[in-house]
PDB file of C-alpha atoms in Angstrom:
ATOM      1  CA  GLU S   1    -180.553 221.399 -26.799  1.00  0.00           C
ATOM      2  CA  VAL S   2    -183.773 221.547 -24.814  1.00  0.00           C
ATOM      3  CA  GLN S   3    -185.227 218.153 -23.946  1.00  0.00           C
ATOM      4  CA  VAL S   4    -188.136 216.983 -21.824  1.00  0.00           C
ATOM      5  CA  VAL S   5    -188.564 213.251 -21.409  1.00  0.00           C
ATOM      6  CA  GLU S   6    -191.551 211.604 -19.772  1.00  0.00           C
ATOM      7  CA  SER S   7    -191.787 208.200 -18.158  1.00  0.00           C
ATOM      8  CA  GLY S   8    -194.086 206.241 -15.893  1.00  0.00           C
ATOM      9  CA  GLY S   9    -197.035 205.512 -18.141  1.00  0.00           C
ATOM     10  CA  ALA S  10    -198.585 202.068 -17.709  1.00  0.00           C
ATOM     11  CA  LEU S  11    -201.760 199.991 -17.612  1.00  0.00           C
ATOM     12  CA  GLU S  12    -203.541 200.621 -14.317  1.00  0.00           C
ATOM     13  CA  GLN S  13    -206.857 199.467 -12.893  1.00  0.00           C
ATOM     14  CA  PRO S  14    -209.703 201.883 -12.174  1.00  0.00           C
ATOM     15  CA  GLY S  15    -209.231 203.466  -8.759  1.00  0.00           C
ATOM     16  CA  GLY S  16    -205.493 202.930  -8.887  1.00  0.00           C
ATOM     17  CA  SER S  17    -202.552 205.360  -8.865  1.00  0.00           C
ATOM     18  CA  LEU S  18    -199.616 206.177 -11.095  1.00  0.00           C
ATOM     19  CA  ARG S  19    -196.758 208.663 -10.896  1.00  0.00           C
ATOM     20  CA  LEU S  20    -195.415 210.209 -14.077  1.00  0.00           C
ATOM     21  CA  SER S  21    -191.957 211.765 -14.228  1.00  0.00           C
ATOM     22  CA  CYS S  22    -190.513 214.376 -16.563  1.00  0.00           C
ATOM     23  CA  VAL S  23    -186.780 214.960 -16.755  1.00  0.00           C
ATOM     24  CA  ALA S  24    -185.722 218.239 -18.332  1.00  0.00           C
ATOM     25  CA  SER S  25    -182.399 219.477 -19.696  1.00  0.00           C
ATOM     26  CA  GLY S  26    -180.889 222.166 -21.882  1.00  0.00           C
ATOM     27  CA  PHE S  27    -182.388 225.226 -20.153  1.00  0.00           C
ATOM     28  CA  THR S  28    -182.448 227.012 -16.799  1.00  0.00           C
ATOM     29  CA  PHE S  29    -184.971 224.745 -15.138  1.00  0.00           C
ATOM     30  CA  THR S  30    -186.065 227.059 -12.346  1.00  0.00           C
ATOM     31  CA  SER S  31    -186.921 229.877 -14.759  1.00  0.00           C
ATOM     32  CA  TYR S  32    -189.781 228.113 -16.487  1.00  0.00           C
ATOM     33  CA  ALA S  33    -193.106 226.546 -15.667  1.00  0.00           C
ATOM     34  CA  ILE S  34    -193.733 222.953 -16.671  1.00  0.00           C
ATOM     35  CA  ASN S  35    -197.114 221.640 -17.761  1.00  0.00           C
ATOM     36  CA  TRP S  36    -198.765 218.274 -18.279  1.00  0.00           C
ATOM     37  CA  VAL S  37    -201.045 218.059 -21.302  1.00  0.00           C
ATOM     38  CA  ARG S  38    -202.930 214.910 -22.271  1.00  0.00           C
ATOM     39  CA  GLN S  39    -204.483 213.580 -25.447  1.00  0.00           C
ATOM     40  CA  SER S  40    -207.025 210.791 -25.448  1.00  0.00           C
ATOM     41  CA  PRO S  41    -206.848 208.394 -28.415  1.00  0.00           C
ATOM     42  CA  GLY S  42    -207.992 210.191 -31.540  1.00  0.00           C
ATOM     43  CA  LYS S  43    -208.953 213.300 -29.579  1.00  0.00           C
ATOM     44  CA  GLY S  44    -207.701 216.806 -28.956  1.00  0.00           C
ATOM     45  CA  LEU S  45    -205.295 218.250 -26.431  1.00  0.00           C
ATOM     46  CA  GLU S  46    -206.353 218.863 -22.816  1.00  0.00           C
ATOM     47  CA  TRP S  47    -204.221 220.863 -20.406  1.00  0.00           C
ATOM     48  CA  VAL S  48    -204.018 218.943 -17.118  1.00  0.00           C
ATOM     49  CA  SER S  49    -201.746 220.800 -14.728  1.00  0.00           C
ATOM     50  CA  GLY S  50    -198.928 223.318 -14.474  1.00  0.00           C
ATOM     51  CA  ILE S  51    -196.296 224.291 -11.931  1.00  0.00           C
ATOM     52  CA  SER S  52    -194.281 227.504 -11.739  1.00  0.00           C
ATOM     53  CA  GLY S  53    -190.506 227.675 -11.935  1.00  0.00           C
ATOM     54  CA  SER S  54    -189.980 227.710  -8.186  1.00  0.00           C
ATOM     55  CA  GLY S  55    -192.798 225.228  -7.562  1.00  0.00           C
ATOM     56  CA  ASP S  56    -194.764 227.590  -5.323  1.00  0.00           C
ATOM     57  CA  THR S  57    -197.732 227.891  -7.697  1.00  0.00           C
ATOM     58  CA  THR S  58    -199.642 224.916  -9.021  1.00  0.00           C
ATOM     59  CA  LYS S  59    -202.739 224.849 -11.232  1.00  0.00           C
ATOM     60  CA  TYR S  60    -205.109 222.046 -12.233  1.00  0.00           C
ATOM     61  CA  ALA S  61    -207.876 221.437 -14.715  1.00  0.00           C
ATOM     62  CA  ASP S  62    -211.240 220.934 -13.060  1.00  0.00           C
ATOM     63  CA  SER S  63    -211.334 217.372 -14.440  1.00  0.00           C
ATOM     64  CA  VAL S  64    -208.353 216.312 -12.281  1.00  0.00           C
ATOM     65  CA  LYS S  65    -208.524 218.701  -9.315  1.00  0.00           C
ATOM     66  CA  GLY S  66    -208.354 216.780  -6.038  1.00  0.00           C
ATOM     67  CA  ARG S  67    -207.068 213.614  -7.754  1.00  0.00           C
ATOM     68  CA  PHE S  68    -203.791 214.685  -9.390  1.00  0.00           C
ATOM     69  CA  THR S  69    -200.828 216.436  -7.750  1.00  0.00           C
ATOM     70  CA  ILE S  70    -197.995 218.131  -9.587  1.00  0.00           C
ATOM     71  CA  SER S  71    -194.610 218.762  -7.982  1.00  0.00           C
ATOM     72  CA  ARG S  72    -191.040 219.470  -8.993  1.00  0.00           C
ATOM     73  CA  ASP S  73    -187.551 218.752  -7.644  1.00  0.00           C
ATOM     74  CA  ASN S  74    -185.407 221.623  -8.842  1.00  0.00           C
ATOM     75  CA  SER S  75    -182.230 219.927  -7.614  1.00  0.00           C
ATOM     76  CA  LYS S  76    -182.814 217.094 -10.104  1.00  0.00           C
ATOM     77  CA  ASN S  77    -184.637 218.939 -12.945  1.00  0.00           C
ATOM     78  CA  ILE S  78    -187.652 216.625 -12.568  1.00  0.00           C
ATOM     79  CA  VAL S  79    -191.381 217.276 -12.529  1.00  0.00           C
ATOM     80  CA  TYR S  80    -193.818 214.691 -11.213  1.00  0.00           C
ATOM     81  CA  LEU S  81    -197.526 214.112 -11.754  1.00  0.00           C
ATOM     82  CA  GLN S  82    -199.075 211.941  -9.067  1.00  0.00           C
ATOM     83  CA  MET S  83    -202.355 210.540 -10.371  1.00  0.00           C
ATOM     84  CA  ASP S  84    -204.782 208.969  -7.869  1.00  0.00           C
ATOM     85  CA  SER S  85    -208.328 207.620  -8.181  1.00  0.00           C
ATOM     86  CA  LEU S  86    -207.783 206.924 -11.844  1.00  0.00           C
ATOM     87  CA  GLY S  87    -210.778 206.384 -14.106  1.00  0.00           C
ATOM     88  CA  ALA S  88    -211.250 205.304 -17.703  1.00  0.00           C
ATOM     89  CA  GLU S  89    -211.546 208.957 -18.678  1.00  0.00           C
ATOM     90  CA  ASP S  90    -207.894 209.448 -17.708  1.00  0.00           C
ATOM     91  CA  THR S  91    -206.717 207.103 -20.467  1.00  0.00           C
ATOM     92  CA  ALA S  92    -204.484 209.199 -22.703  1.00  0.00           C
ATOM     93  CA  VAL S  93    -200.999 210.031 -23.842  1.00  0.00           C
ATOM     94  CA  TYR S  94    -199.534 212.449 -21.301  1.00  0.00           C
ATOM     95  CA  PHE S  95    -197.101 215.072 -22.583  1.00  0.00           C
ATOM     96  CA  CYS S  96    -194.655 216.977 -20.433  1.00  0.00           C
ATOM     97  CA  ALA S  97    -194.361 220.471 -21.851  1.00  0.00           C
ATOM     98  CA  LYS S  98    -192.089 223.416 -21.101  1.00  0.00           C
ATOM     99  CA  ASP S  99    -193.767 226.800 -20.829  1.00  0.00           C
ATOM    100  CA  LEU S 100    -192.465 229.991 -22.402  1.00  0.00           C
ATOM    101  CA  GLY S 101    -192.859 231.729 -19.059  1.00  0.00           C
ATOM    102  CA  TYR S 102    -192.134 231.382 -15.341  1.00  0.00           C
ATOM    103  CA  SER S 103    -195.828 230.638 -14.749  1.00  0.00           C
ATOM    104  CA  SER S 104    -198.156 228.560 -16.887  1.00  0.00           C
ATOM    105  CA  GLY S 105    -200.118 230.115 -19.696  1.00  0.00           C
ATOM    106  CA  TRP S 106    -197.704 231.957 -21.962  1.00  0.00           C
ATOM    107  CA  GLY S 107    -197.427 229.185 -24.554  1.00  0.00           C
ATOM    108  CA  ILE S 108    -195.577 225.879 -24.800  1.00  0.00           C
ATOM    109  CA  ASP S 109    -192.333 225.779 -26.763  1.00  0.00           C
ATOM    110  CA  TYR S 110    -191.046 222.272 -26.086  1.00  0.00           C
ATOM    111  CA  TRP S 111    -192.968 219.006 -25.769  1.00  0.00           C
ATOM    112  CA  GLY S 112    -191.885 215.536 -24.797  1.00  0.00           C
ATOM    113  CA  GLN S 113    -192.837 212.519 -26.905  1.00  0.00           C
ATOM    114  CA  GLY S 114    -195.490 211.489 -24.401  1.00  0.00           C
ATOM    115  CA  THR S 115    -196.144 208.514 -22.145  1.00  0.00           C
ATOM    116  CA  LEU S 116    -199.266 206.349 -22.453  1.00  0.00           C
ATOM    117  CA  VAL S 117    -201.564 205.855 -19.483  1.00  0.00           C
ATOM    118  CA  THR S 118    -204.270 203.237 -19.885  1.00  0.00           C
ATOM    119  CA  VAL S 119    -206.894 202.770 -17.192  1.00  0.00           C
ATOM    120  CA  SER S 120    -208.760 199.518 -17.611  1.00  0.00           C
ATOM    121  CA  SER S 121    -209.721 196.430 -15.651  1.00  0.00           C
TER     122      SER S 121
ATOM    123  CA  GLN Z   1    -213.401 226.031 -18.942  1.00  0.00           C
ATOM    124  CA  SER Z   2    -214.841 225.016 -22.309  1.00  0.00           C
ATOM    125  CA  ALA Z   3    -212.560 224.206 -25.218  1.00  0.00           C
ATOM    126  CA  LEU Z   4    -211.987 226.896 -27.813  1.00  0.00           C
ATOM    127  CA  THR Z   5    -213.936 226.321 -31.022  1.00  0.00           C
ATOM    128  CA  GLN Z   6    -212.092 225.452 -34.227  1.00  0.00           C
ATOM    129  CA  PRO Z   7    -213.447 224.115 -37.543  1.00  0.00           C
ATOM    130  CA  ALA Z   8    -213.093 220.338 -37.686  1.00  0.00           C
ATOM    131  CA  SER Z   9    -211.411 220.439 -41.074  1.00  0.00           C
ATOM    132  CA  VAL Z  10    -209.956 222.835 -43.631  1.00  0.00           C
ATOM    133  CA  SER Z  11    -208.538 221.948 -47.023  1.00  0.00           C
ATOM    134  CA  GLY Z  12    -206.643 223.635 -49.800  1.00  0.00           C
ATOM    135  CA  SER Z  13    -204.555 223.000 -52.880  1.00  0.00           C
ATOM    136  CA  PRO Z  14    -200.773 223.341 -52.943  1.00  0.00           C
ATOM    137  CA  GLY Z  15    -199.736 226.987 -53.145  1.00  0.00           C
ATOM    138  CA  GLN Z  16    -203.029 228.281 -51.800  1.00  0.00           C
ATOM    139  CA  SER Z  17    -203.583 230.053 -48.481  1.00  0.00           C
ATOM    140  CA  ILE Z  18    -205.897 228.763 -45.780  1.00  0.00           C
ATOM    141  CA  THR Z  19    -207.066 230.263 -42.505  1.00  0.00           C
ATOM    142  CA  ILE Z  20    -208.052 228.414 -39.337  1.00  0.00           C
ATOM    143  CA  SER Z  21    -210.196 230.201 -36.762  1.00  0.00           C
ATOM    144  CA  CYS Z  22    -210.167 229.755 -32.994  1.00  0.00           C
ATOM    145  CA  THR Z  23    -213.110 231.233 -31.097  1.00  0.00           C
ATOM    146  CA  GLY Z  24    -213.250 231.735 -27.355  1.00  0.00           C
ATOM    147  CA  THR Z  25    -214.589 234.309 -24.930  1.00  0.00           C
ATOM    148  CA  SER Z  26    -213.512 237.491 -23.226  1.00  0.00           C
ATOM    149  CA  SER Z  27    -212.182 235.285 -20.402  1.00  0.00           C
ATOM    150  CA  ASP Z  28    -209.551 233.729 -22.643  1.00  0.00           C
ATOM    151  CA  VAL Z  29    -208.850 234.657 -26.282  1.00  0.00           C
ATOM    152  CA  GLY Z  30    -210.484 238.074 -26.124  1.00  0.00           C
ATOM    153  CA  GLY Z  31    -208.973 239.067 -22.821  1.00  0.00           C
ATOM    154  CA  TYR Z  32    -205.290 238.275 -23.296  1.00  0.00           C
ATOM    155  CA  SER Z  33    -202.525 238.352 -25.903  1.00  0.00           C
ATOM    156  CA  TYR Z  34    -201.355 234.836 -25.056  1.00  0.00           C
ATOM    157  CA  VAL Z  35    -202.758 232.809 -27.938  1.00  0.00           C
ATOM    158  CA  SER Z  36    -200.569 230.057 -29.364  1.00  0.00           C
ATOM    159  CA  TRP Z  37    -200.857 227.681 -32.303  1.00  0.00           C
ATOM    160  CA  TYR Z  38    -199.454 224.159 -32.622  1.00  0.00           C
ATOM    161  CA  GLN Z  39    -199.014 221.685 -35.473  1.00  0.00           C
ATOM    162  CA  GLN Z  40    -199.242 217.960 -34.781  1.00  0.00           C
ATOM    163  CA  HIS Z  41    -198.460 215.208 -37.250  1.00  0.00           C
ATOM    164  CA  PRO Z  42    -199.877 211.718 -36.530  1.00  0.00           C
ATOM    165  CA  GLY Z  43    -198.091 209.971 -33.690  1.00  0.00           C
ATOM    166  CA  LYS Z  44    -195.888 212.974 -32.998  1.00  0.00           C
ATOM    167  CA  ALA Z  45    -195.701 215.631 -30.300  1.00  0.00           C
ATOM    168  CA  PRO Z  46    -197.193 219.054 -31.032  1.00  0.00           C
ATOM    169  CA  LYS Z  47    -194.878 221.746 -32.414  1.00  0.00           C
ATOM    170  CA  LEU Z  48    -195.165 225.429 -31.581  1.00  0.00           C
ATOM    171  CA  LEU Z  49    -195.959 227.616 -34.614  1.00  0.00           C
ATOM    172  CA  ILE Z  50    -197.168 230.906 -33.147  1.00  0.00           C
ATOM    173  CA  TYR Z  51    -197.143 232.466 -29.660  1.00  0.00           C
ATOM    174  CA  ASP Z  52    -198.316 235.800 -28.251  1.00  0.00           C
ATOM    175  CA  VAL Z  53    -200.920 235.877 -31.073  1.00  0.00           C
ATOM    176  CA  ILE Z  54    -198.477 236.888 -33.821  1.00  0.00           C
ATOM    177  CA  LYS Z  55    -194.915 235.815 -32.922  1.00  0.00           C
ATOM    178  CA  ARG Z  56    -193.054 232.980 -34.644  1.00  0.00           C
ATOM    179  CA  PRO Z  57    -190.334 230.899 -32.939  1.00  0.00           C
ATOM    180  CA  SER Z  58    -186.863 231.440 -34.327  1.00  0.00           C
ATOM    181  CA  GLY Z  59    -186.321 229.516 -37.555  1.00  0.00           C
ATOM    182  CA  LEU Z  60    -189.976 228.858 -38.313  1.00  0.00           C
ATOM    183  CA  SER Z  61    -191.190 229.493 -41.849  1.00  0.00           C
ATOM    184  CA  ASN Z  62    -192.888 232.848 -42.404  1.00  0.00           C
ATOM    185  CA  ARG Z  63    -195.642 230.982 -44.271  1.00  0.00           C
ATOM    186  CA  PHE Z  64    -197.323 230.697 -40.868  1.00  0.00           C
ATOM    187  CA  SER Z  65    -198.897 233.843 -39.416  1.00  0.00           C
ATOM    188  CA  GLY Z  66    -201.300 234.648 -36.608  1.00  0.00           C
ATOM    189  CA  SER Z  67    -203.826 237.352 -35.853  1.00  0.00           C
ATOM    190  CA  LYS Z  68    -206.671 238.121 -33.480  1.00  0.00           C
ATOM    191  CA  SER Z  69    -209.876 240.124 -33.545  1.00  0.00           C
ATOM    192  CA  GLY Z  70    -212.093 240.226 -30.507  1.00  0.00           C
ATOM    193  CA  ASN Z  71    -212.701 236.724 -29.187  1.00  0.00           C
ATOM    194  CA  THR Z  72    -211.417 235.007 -32.347  1.00  0.00           C
ATOM    195  CA  ALA Z  73    -207.821 234.218 -33.216  1.00  0.00           C
ATOM    196  CA  SER Z  74    -206.704 232.983 -36.619  1.00  0.00           C
ATOM    197  CA  LEU Z  75    -203.805 231.048 -38.126  1.00  0.00           C
ATOM    198  CA  THR Z  76    -203.031 231.560 -41.807  1.00  0.00           C
ATOM    199  CA  ILE Z  77    -200.870 229.159 -43.770  1.00  0.00           C
ATOM    200  CA  SER Z  78    -199.745 230.621 -47.066  1.00  0.00           C
ATOM    201  CA  GLY Z  79    -198.152 228.736 -49.948  1.00  0.00           C
ATOM    202  CA  LEU Z  80    -199.687 225.483 -48.722  1.00  0.00           C
ATOM    203  CA  GLN Z  81    -197.351 222.485 -49.003  1.00  0.00           C
ATOM    204  CA  ALA Z  82    -197.898 218.736 -48.728  1.00  0.00           C
ATOM    205  CA  GLU Z  83    -196.023 218.624 -45.406  1.00  0.00           C
ATOM    206  CA  ASP Z  84    -198.528 221.074 -43.909  1.00  0.00           C
ATOM    207  CA  GLU Z  85    -201.099 218.273 -43.806  1.00  0.00           C
ATOM    208  CA  ALA Z  86    -201.558 217.772 -40.067  1.00  0.00           C
ATOM    209  CA  ASP Z  87    -203.746 218.641 -37.094  1.00  0.00           C
ATOM    210  CA  TYR Z  88    -203.617 222.204 -35.771  1.00  0.00           C
ATOM    211  CA  PHE Z  89    -204.549 223.332 -32.286  1.00  0.00           C
ATOM    212  CA  CYS Z  90    -204.839 226.761 -30.708  1.00  0.00           C
ATOM    213  CA  SER Z  91    -204.454 227.546 -27.009  1.00  0.00           C
ATOM    214  CA  SER Z  92    -205.048 230.562 -24.827  1.00  0.00           C
ATOM    215  CA  TYR Z  93    -204.244 231.839 -21.374  1.00  0.00           C
ATOM    216  CA  THR Z  94    -207.390 232.090 -19.247  1.00  0.00           C
ATOM    217  CA  PHE Z  95    -208.708 234.302 -16.460  1.00  0.00           C
ATOM    218  CA  SER Z  96    -207.933 231.516 -13.951  1.00  0.00           C
ATOM    219  CA  SER Z  97    -204.250 231.482 -14.969  1.00  0.00           C
ATOM    220  CA  THR Z  98    -204.601 228.173 -16.786  1.00  0.00           C
ATOM    221  CA  TYR Z  99    -204.600 227.006 -20.408  1.00  0.00           C
ATOM    222  CA  VAL Z 100    -207.485 226.137 -22.642  1.00  0.00           C
ATOM    223  CA  PHE Z 101    -206.922 224.357 -25.947  1.00  0.00           C
ATOM    224  CA  GLY Z 102    -208.961 224.437 -29.109  1.00  0.00           C
ATOM    225  CA  THR Z 103    -210.936 221.506 -30.464  1.00  0.00           C
ATOM    226  CA  GLY Z 104    -208.421 220.985 -33.258  1.00  0.00           C
ATOM    227  CA  THR Z 105    -208.519 221.312 -37.060  1.00  0.00           C
ATOM    228  CA  LYS Z 106    -207.424 218.711 -39.575  1.00  0.00           C
ATOM    229  CA  VAL Z 107    -205.758 220.339 -42.572  1.00  0.00           C
ATOM    230  CA  THR Z 108    -205.859 218.403 -45.830  1.00  0.00           C
ATOM    231  CA  VAL Z 109    -203.741 219.324 -48.823  1.00  0.00           C
ATOM    232  CA  LEU Z 110    -205.709 218.365 -51.931  1.00  0.00           C
TER     233      LEU Z 110
END
């Protein structure tokens, strides 16, 4: 059974940092891209970042470019999202999501339950 | 990358068919065959309904179908049921090798 489980969400002050983790199981981890998608309270879905199966290709939404860094440890089946210079606009539930393809963009077939990030003083 | 445009809400009676549109540009929906649709119930994670414009994941009801014409993709739900009441989002691959999601549509079963 495919599973992706996020952790690391918390209350953080503006300007602070957080690192989200996503542990995956039930599939050949290195064959698929992993994405982070966020959803602000009562709002729609926003793709944040994606990383290819090997980790050599990373992509970011313009809204987080230069502040967020995605990485993966293929020996542990974990994907990380390092979030720096957080602002109120980053408040959202963050979903870890498995791609249908080796690179991001082909569609998302499995989603985690999400982890809540709240940025507030 | 601007969000794809969806109607804010669509409603229908049980047994009816409804269609949700998803309009983008030639740099996303119109340029690629990687349009997906997702269903999201309140407080839950999204669920994949359609990928590659028209394909259904294994085991998914054939009441859900997808299509595309030009820069607009569509999701049709036939034989509407009470459990179909949820939010629906489209997504597309883009020219910059990223995703763009739709604005979302709330489906109400009357």
